[in-house]
Tab-separated table of C-alpha atoms and ligand atoms in Angstrom:
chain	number	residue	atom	x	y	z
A	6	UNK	CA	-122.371	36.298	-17.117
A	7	UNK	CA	-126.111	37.153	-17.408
A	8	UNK	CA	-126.799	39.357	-13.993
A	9	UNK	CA	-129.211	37.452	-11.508
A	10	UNK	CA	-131.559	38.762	-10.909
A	11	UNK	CA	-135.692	39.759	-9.678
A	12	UNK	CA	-137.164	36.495	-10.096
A	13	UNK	CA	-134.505	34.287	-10.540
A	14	UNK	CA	-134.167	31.249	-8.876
A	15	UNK	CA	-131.515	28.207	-8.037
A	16	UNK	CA	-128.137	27.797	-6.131
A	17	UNK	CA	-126.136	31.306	-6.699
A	18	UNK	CA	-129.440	32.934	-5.316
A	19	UNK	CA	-129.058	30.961	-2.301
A	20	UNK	CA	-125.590	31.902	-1.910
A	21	UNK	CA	-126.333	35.738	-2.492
A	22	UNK	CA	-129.006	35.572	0.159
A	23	UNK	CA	-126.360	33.894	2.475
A	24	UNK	CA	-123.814	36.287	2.018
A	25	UNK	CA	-126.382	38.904	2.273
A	26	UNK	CA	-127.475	37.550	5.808
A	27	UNK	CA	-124.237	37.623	7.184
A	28	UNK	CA	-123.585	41.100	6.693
A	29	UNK	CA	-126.986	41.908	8.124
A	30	UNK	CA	-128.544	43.604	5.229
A	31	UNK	CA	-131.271	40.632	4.844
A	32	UNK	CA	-132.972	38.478	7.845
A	33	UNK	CA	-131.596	35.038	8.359
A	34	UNK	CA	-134.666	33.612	9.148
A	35	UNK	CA	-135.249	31.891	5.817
A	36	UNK	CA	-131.258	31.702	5.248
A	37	UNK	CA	-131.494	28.964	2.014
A	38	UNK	CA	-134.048	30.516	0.411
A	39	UNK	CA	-133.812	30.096	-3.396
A	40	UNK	CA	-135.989	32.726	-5.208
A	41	UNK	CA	-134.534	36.217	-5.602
A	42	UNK	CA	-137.588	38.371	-4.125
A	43	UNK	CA	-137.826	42.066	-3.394
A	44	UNK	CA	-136.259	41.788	-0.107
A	45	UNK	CA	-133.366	40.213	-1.815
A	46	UNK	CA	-133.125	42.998	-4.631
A	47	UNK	CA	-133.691	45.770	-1.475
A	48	UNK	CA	-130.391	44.159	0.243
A	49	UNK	CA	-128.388	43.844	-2.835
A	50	UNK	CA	-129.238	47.879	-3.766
A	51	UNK	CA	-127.962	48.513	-0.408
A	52	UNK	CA	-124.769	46.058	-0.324
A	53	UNK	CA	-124.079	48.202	-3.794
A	54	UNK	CA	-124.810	51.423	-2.216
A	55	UNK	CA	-122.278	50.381	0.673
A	56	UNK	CA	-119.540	49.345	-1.754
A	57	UNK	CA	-119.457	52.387	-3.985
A	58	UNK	CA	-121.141	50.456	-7.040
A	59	UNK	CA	-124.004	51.135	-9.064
A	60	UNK	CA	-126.654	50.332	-7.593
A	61	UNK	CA	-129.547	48.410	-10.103
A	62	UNK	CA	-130.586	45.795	-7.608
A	63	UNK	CA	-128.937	42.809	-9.662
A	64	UNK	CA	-125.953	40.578	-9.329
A	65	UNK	CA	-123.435	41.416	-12.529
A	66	UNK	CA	-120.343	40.215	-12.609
A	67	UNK	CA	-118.414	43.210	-10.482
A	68	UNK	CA	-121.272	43.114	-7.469
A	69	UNK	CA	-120.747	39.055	-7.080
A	70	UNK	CA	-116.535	39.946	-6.893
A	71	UNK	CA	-117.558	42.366	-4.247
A	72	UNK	CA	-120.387	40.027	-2.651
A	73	UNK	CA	-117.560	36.824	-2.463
A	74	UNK	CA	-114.860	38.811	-1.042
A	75	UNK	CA	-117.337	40.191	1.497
A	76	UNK	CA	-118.021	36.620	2.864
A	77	UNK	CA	-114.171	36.297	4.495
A	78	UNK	CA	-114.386	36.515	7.876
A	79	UNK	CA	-111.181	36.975	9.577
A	80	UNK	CA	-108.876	34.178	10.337
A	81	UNK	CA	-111.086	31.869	7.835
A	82	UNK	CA	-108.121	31.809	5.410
A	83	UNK	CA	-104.287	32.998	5.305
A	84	UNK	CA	-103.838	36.689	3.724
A	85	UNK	CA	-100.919	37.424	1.853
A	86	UNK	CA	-99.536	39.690	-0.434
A	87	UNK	CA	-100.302	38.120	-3.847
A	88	UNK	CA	-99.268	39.167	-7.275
A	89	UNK	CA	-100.185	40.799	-9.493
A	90	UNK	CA	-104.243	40.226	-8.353
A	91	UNK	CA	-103.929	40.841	-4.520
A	92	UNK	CA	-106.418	39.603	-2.371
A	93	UNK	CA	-109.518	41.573	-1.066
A	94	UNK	CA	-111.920	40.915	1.312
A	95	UNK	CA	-114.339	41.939	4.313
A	96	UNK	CA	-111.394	40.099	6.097
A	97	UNK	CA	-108.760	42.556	4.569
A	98	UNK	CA	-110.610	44.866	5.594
A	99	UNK	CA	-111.392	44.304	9.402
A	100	UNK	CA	-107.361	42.830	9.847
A	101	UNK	CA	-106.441	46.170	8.262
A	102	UNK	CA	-108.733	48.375	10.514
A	103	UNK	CA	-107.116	45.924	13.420
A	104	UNK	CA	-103.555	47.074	12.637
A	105	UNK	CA	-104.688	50.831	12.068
A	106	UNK	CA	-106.256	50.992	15.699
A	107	UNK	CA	-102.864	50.152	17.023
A	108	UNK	CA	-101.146	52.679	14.990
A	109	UNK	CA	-99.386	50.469	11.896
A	110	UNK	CA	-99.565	52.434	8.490
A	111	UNK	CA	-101.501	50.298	6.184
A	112	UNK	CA	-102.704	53.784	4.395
A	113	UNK	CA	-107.104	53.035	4.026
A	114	UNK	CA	-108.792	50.500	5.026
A	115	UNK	CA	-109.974	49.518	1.553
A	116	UNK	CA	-109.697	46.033	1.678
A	117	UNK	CA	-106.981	45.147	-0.608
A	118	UNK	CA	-103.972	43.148	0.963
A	119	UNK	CA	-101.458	45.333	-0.903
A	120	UNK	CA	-97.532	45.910	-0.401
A	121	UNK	CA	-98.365	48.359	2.418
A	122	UNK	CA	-100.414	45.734	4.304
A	123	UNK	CA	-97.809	43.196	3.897
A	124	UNK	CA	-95.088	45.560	5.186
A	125	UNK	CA	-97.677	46.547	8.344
A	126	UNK	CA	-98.427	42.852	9.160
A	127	UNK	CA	-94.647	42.185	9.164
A	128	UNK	CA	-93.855	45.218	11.457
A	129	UNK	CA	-96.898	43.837	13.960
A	130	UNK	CA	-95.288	40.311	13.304
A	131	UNK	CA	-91.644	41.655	14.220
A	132	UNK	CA	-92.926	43.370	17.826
A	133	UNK	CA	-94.798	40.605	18.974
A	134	UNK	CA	-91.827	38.453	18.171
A	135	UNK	CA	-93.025	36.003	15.206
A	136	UNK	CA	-91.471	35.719	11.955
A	137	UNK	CA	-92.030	39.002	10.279
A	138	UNK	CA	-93.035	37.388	6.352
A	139	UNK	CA	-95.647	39.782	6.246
A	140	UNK	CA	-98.552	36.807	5.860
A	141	UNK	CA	-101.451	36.680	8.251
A	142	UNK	CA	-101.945	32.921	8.918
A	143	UNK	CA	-103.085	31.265	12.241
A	144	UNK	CA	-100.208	32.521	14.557
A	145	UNK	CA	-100.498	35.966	13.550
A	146	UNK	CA	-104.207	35.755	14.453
A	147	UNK	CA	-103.556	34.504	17.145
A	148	UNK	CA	-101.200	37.119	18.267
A	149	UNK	CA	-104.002	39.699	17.277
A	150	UNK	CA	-106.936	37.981	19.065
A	151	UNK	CA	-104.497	37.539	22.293
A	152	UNK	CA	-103.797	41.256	22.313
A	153	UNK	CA	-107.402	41.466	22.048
A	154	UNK	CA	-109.032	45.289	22.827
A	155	UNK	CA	-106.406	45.780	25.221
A	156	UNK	CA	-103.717	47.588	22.629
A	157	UNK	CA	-106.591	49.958	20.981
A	158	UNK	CA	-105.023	53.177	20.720
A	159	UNK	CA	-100.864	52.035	21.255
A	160	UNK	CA	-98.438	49.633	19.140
A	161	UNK	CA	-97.241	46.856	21.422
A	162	UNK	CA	-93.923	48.668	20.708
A	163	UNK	CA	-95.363	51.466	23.304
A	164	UNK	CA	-96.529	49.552	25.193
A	165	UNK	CA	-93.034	47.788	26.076
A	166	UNK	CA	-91.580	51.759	25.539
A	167	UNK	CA	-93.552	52.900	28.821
A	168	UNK	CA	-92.273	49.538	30.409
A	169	UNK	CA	-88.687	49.771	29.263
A	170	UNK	CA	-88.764	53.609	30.600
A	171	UNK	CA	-90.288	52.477	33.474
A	172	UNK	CA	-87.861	49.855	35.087
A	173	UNK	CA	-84.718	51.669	33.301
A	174	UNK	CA	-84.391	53.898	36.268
A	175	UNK	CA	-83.795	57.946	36.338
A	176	UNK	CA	-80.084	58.093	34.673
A	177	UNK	CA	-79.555	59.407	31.742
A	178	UNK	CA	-75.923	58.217	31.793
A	179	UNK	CA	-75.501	55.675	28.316
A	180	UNK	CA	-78.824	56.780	27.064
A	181	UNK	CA	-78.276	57.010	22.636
A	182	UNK	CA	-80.152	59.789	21.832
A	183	UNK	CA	-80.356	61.330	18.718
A	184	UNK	CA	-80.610	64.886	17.590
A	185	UNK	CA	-82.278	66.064	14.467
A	186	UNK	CA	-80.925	69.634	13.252
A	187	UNK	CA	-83.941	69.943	10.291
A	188	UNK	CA	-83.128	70.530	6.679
A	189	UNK	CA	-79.450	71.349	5.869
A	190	UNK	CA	-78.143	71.458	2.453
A	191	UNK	CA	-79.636	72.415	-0.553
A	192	UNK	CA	-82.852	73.012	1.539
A	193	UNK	CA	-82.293	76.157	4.372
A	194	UNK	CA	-85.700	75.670	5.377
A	195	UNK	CA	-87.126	79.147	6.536
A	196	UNK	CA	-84.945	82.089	5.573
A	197	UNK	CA	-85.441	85.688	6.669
A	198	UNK	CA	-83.056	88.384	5.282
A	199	UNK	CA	-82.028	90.968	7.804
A	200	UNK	CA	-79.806	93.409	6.349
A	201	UNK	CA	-76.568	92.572	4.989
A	202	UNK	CA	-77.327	89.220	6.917
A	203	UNK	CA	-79.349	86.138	6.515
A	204	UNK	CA	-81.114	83.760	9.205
A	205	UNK	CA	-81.627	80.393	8.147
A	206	UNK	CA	-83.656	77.247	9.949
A	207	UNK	CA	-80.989	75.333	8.920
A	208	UNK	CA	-77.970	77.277	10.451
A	209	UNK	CA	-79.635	78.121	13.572
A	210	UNK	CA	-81.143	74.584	14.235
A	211	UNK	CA	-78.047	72.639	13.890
A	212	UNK	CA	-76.172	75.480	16.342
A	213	UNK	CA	-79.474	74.245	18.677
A	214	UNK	CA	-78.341	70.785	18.114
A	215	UNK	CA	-74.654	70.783	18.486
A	216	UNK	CA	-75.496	73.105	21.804
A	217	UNK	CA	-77.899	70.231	23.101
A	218	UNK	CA	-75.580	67.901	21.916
A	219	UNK	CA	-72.931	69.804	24.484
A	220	UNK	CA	-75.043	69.549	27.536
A	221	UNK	CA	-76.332	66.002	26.319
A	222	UNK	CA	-73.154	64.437	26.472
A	223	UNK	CA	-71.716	66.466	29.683
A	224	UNK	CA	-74.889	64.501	31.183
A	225	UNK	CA	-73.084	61.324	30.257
A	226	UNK	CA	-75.801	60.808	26.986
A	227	UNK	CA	-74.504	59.343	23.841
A	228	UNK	CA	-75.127	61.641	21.485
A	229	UNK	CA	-75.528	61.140	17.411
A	230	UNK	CA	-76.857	64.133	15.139
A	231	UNK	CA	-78.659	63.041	12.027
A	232	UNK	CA	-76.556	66.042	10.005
A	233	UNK	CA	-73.441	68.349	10.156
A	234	UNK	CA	-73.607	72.337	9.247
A	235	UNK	CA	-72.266	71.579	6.211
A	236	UNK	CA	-74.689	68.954	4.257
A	237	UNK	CA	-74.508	68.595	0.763
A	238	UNK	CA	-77.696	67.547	-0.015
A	239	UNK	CA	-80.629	67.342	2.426
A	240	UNK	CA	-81.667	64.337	4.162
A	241	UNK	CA	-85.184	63.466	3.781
A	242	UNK	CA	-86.944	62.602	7.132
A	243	UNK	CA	-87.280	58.680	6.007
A	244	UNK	CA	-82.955	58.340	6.346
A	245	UNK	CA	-83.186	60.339	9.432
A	246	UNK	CA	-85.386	58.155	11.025
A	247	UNK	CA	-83.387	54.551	9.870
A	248	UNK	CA	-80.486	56.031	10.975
A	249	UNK	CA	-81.981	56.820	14.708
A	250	UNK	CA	-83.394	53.083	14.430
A	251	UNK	CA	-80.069	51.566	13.458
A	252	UNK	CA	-78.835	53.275	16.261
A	253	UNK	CA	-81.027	52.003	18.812
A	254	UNK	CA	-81.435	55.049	19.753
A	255	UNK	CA	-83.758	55.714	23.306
A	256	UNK	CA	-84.684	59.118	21.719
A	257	UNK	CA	-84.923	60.864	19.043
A	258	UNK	CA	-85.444	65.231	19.367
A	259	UNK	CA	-85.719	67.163	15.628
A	260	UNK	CA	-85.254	70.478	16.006
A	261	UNK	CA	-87.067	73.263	13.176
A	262	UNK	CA	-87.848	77.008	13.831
A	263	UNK	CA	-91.529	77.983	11.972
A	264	UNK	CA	-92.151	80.653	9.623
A	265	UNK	CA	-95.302	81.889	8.048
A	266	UNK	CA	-96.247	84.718	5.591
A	267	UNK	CA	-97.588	86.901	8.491
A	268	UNK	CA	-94.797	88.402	11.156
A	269	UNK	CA	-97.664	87.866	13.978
A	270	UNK	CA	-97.321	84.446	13.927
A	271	UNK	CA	-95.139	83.325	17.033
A	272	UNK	CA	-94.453	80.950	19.145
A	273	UNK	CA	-93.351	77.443	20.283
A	274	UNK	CA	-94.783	73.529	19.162
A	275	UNK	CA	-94.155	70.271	20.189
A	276	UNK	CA	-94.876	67.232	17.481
A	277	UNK	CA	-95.466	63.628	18.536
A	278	UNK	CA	-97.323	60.295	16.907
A	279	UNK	CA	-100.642	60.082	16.300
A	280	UNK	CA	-103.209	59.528	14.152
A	281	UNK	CA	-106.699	61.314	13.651
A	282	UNK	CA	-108.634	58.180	15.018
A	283	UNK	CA	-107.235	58.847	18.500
A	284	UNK	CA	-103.706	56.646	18.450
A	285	UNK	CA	-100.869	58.145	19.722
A	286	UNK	CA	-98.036	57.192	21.460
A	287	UNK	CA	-98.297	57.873	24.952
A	288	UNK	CA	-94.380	58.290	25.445
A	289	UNK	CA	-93.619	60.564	22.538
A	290	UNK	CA	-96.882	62.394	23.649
A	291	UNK	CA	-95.337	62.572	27.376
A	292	UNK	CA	-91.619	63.856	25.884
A	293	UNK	CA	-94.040	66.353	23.921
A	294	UNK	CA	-95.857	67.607	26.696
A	295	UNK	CA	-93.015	67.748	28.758
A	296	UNK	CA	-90.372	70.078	26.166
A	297	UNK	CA	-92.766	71.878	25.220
A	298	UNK	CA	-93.387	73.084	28.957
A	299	UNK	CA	-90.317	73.671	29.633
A	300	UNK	CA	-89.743	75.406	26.837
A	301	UNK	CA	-92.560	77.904	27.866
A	302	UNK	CA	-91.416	78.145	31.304
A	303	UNK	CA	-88.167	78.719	30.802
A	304	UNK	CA	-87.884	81.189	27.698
A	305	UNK	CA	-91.573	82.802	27.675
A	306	UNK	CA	-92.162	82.194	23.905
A	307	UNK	CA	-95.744	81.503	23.673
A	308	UNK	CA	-97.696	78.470	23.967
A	309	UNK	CA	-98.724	76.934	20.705
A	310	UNK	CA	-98.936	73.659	22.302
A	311	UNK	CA	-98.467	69.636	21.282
A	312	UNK	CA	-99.988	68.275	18.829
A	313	UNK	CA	-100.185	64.418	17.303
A	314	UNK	CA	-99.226	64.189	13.585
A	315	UNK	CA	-98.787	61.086	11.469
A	316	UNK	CA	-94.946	62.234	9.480
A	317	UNK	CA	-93.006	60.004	8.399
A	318	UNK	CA	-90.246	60.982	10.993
A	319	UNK	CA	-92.375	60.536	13.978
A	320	UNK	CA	-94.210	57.405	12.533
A	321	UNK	CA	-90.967	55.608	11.334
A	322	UNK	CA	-88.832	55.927	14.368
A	323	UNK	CA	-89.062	53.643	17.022
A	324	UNK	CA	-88.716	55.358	19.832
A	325	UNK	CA	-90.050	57.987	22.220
A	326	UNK	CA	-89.543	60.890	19.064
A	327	UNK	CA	-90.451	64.723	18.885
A	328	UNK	CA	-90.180	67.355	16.778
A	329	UNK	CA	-90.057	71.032	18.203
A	330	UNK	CA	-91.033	73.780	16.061
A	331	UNK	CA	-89.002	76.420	18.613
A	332	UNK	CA	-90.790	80.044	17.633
A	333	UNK	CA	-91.254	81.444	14.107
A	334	UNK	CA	-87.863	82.737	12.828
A	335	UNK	CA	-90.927	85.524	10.692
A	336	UNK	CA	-91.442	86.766	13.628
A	337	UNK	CA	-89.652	89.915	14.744
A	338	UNK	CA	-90.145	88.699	18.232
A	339	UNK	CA	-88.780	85.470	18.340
A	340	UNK	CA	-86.970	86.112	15.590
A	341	UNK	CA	-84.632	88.307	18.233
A	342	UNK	CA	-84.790	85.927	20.810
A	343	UNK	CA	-83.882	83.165	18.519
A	344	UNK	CA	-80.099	84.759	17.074
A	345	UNK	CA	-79.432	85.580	20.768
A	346	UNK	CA	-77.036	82.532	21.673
A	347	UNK	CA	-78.142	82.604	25.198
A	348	UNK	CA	-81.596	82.276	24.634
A	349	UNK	CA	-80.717	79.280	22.431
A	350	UNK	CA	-78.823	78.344	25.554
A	351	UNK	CA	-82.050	78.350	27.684
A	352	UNK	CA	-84.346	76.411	24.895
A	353	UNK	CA	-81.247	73.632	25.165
A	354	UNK	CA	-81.494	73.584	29.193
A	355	UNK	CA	-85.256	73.107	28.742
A	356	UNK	CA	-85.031	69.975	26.284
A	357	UNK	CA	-82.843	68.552	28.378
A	358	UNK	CA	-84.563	69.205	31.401
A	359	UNK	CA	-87.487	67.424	29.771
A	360	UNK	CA	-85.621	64.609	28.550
A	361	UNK	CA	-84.467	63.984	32.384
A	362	UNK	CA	-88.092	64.154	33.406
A	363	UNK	CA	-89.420	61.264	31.047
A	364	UNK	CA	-87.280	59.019	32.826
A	365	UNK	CA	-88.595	60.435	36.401
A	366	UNK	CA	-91.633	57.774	37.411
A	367	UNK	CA	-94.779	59.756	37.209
A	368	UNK	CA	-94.802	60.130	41.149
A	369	UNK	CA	-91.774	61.448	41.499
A	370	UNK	CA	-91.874	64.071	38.354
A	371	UNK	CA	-90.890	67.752	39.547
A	372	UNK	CA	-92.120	70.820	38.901
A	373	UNK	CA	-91.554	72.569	35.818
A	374	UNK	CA	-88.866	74.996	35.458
A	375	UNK	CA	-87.200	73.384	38.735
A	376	UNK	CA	-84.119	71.100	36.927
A	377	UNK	CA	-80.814	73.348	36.681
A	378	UNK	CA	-79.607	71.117	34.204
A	379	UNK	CA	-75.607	71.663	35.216
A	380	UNK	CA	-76.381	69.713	38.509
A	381	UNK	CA	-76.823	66.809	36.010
A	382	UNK	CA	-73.330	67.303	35.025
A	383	UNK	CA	-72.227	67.410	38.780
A	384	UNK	CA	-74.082	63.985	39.347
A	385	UNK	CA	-72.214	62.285	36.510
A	386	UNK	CA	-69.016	63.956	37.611
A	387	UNK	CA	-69.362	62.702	41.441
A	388	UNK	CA	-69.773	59.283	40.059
A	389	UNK	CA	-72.836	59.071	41.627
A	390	UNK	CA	-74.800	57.825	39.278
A	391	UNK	CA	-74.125	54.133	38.173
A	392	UNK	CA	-73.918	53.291	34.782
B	409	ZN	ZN1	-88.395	73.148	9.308
């Protein structure tokens, strides 16, 4: 097609300027319009500018694709996942920034309704209870415009997390939780020769997990680790967190040790959800928070704090999840802390410690440090606790 454009006139220049209006780049006031005049070329240079295209002022064949999809306005037509041209559209792009806000994983916002849309539109679909085909038609919408602002920065999902932790009650008798021992396999993780010897993540994380399995279960927790010492091949993070969902598990702990090229590098993490625009979910942040203070109070590594990250293991698993970088096996000082089996004994008292205090109402949460953890055994043992 020829490109309109200066001094053209006639029904696509109308429909340029109209398009042009509605995304505020050129004044409505004369909306219909038919002659393409310098205020029209000024707004298409910057509609081009805006869309990454080059920007000559006329309407070629690639800036009218861009200018039609940009007339969609949300919920004026059903989005799907076509193939093999998927759609795009100003309305791809605002559902998509939608579904980021509340913490789904549709990658960019770059306004192409693509597998990984579908997939995040089905997910949103399957927590607000609608059939999860992964097409946005009018009862999706509505779903979204009935959530309104009100979910910014949390999933439904965590929303109904706080809630379920909320009215489940203290107990942590016939809680599922599931431990995550890191690596395992062909992958050690960090290794440190000492001697005759060698420390590996993997060995000394799954003797943390089968240790906080111990006092897990004595606490009357069902208890499933995502690996035994002796993998053959390493589990990527994806399996570890279906199996934890197929489990139903109420939560999920993976457990690494750090390491980094300098022997000054110490100290203890704690990883939860989140995303750089500010979503996070406030459970997995409160579980966070909480291990990693006890932690800190109750083995004196030092404090490298929480922190939100989007991996796959924390954003795949649907439940309050952390993972807990515990010290840097580099460093000579945790490093001897770490093969001591009653400091490992201590970081195990302070998970579950913290585990016990996530299901403590806010009002009544204790200080830290101030759970001895084998009382919760005596609880379950009295029978005091119903089930
Ligand atoms: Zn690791």
């Amino acid at each position: 097609m020829r490109p309109i454009r200066s001094g053209d006139r006639g029904p696509a220049v109308t429909e340029i300027r109209t398009v042009l209006a509605t995304l505020d780049l050129l004044s409505p006031s004369v909306p219909d319009a038919d002659e393409f005049d310098a205020h029209t070329e000024r707004a298409v240079r910057a509609f081009q500018q805006s869309r990454g295209l080059s920007v000559d002022g006329r309407v070629g064949a690639e800036t009218w694709r861009a200018l039609d999809a940009a007339r969609w306005r949300l919920g004026a037509r059903t989005l799907y996942h076509a193939v093999p041209e998927p759609l795009t559209g100003e309305d791809v792009r605002s559902l998509q920034e939608r579904l980021l806000e509340m913490g789904y994983d549709v990658g960019r916002a770059d306004a192409i309704y693509g597998v990984r849309t579908s997939r995040a539109v089905a997910q949103f679909q399957r927590e607000v209870g609608l059939p999860p085909d992964g097409t946005c038609g009018p009862h999706t919408m509505n779903a979204l415009r009935r959530l309104g602002r009100k979910v910014v920065g949390g999933r439904p999902q965590w929303l109904r997390e706080s809630d379920a932790i909320r009215q489940s009650g203290p107990t942590l008798v016939g809680r599922t939780i599931v431990v995550d021992p890191g690596h395992g396999g062909t992958d050690p993780g960090v290794v440190v020769p000492d001697g005759a010897l060698r420390w590996t993540e993997a060995d000394l994380v799954h003797d943390l997990a089968s240790r906080l399995e111990g006092r897990l279960a004595a606490a009357g927790v069902r208890v499933q680790l995502t690996r035994g010492p002796a993998l053959r091949e390493c589990l990527p993070d994806v399996d570890r967190a279906h199996l934890a969902n197929s489990l139903g598990a109420d939560v999920f702990i993976s457990l690494h040790l750090d390491g980094h090229a300098n022997p000054a590098a110490e100290g203890v993490a704690t990883y939860h959800y989140g995303t750089d625009n500010g979503v996070t979910s406030a459970t997995g942040e409160r579980l966070a928070g909480l291990v990693q203070r006890e932690i800190v109070a109750r083995t004196g590594l030092r404090d490298c704090r929480t922190h939100a990250k989007a991996w796959d293991l924390l954003r795949l698993t649907r439940m309050p999840a952390v993972r807990v970088e515990v010290g840097y096996l580099t460093s000579p000082t945790d490093r001897a802390q770490l093969v001591d089996p009653r400091f490992r004994d201590r970081v195990v008292e302070a998970i579950v410690a913290a585990v016990q205090r996530m299901y403590y109402p806010v009002e009544r949460d204790v200080p830290t440090g101030s759970i001895d953890v084998s009382e919760l055994r005596a609880v379950v043992a009295a029978g005091t606790v119903v089930d």
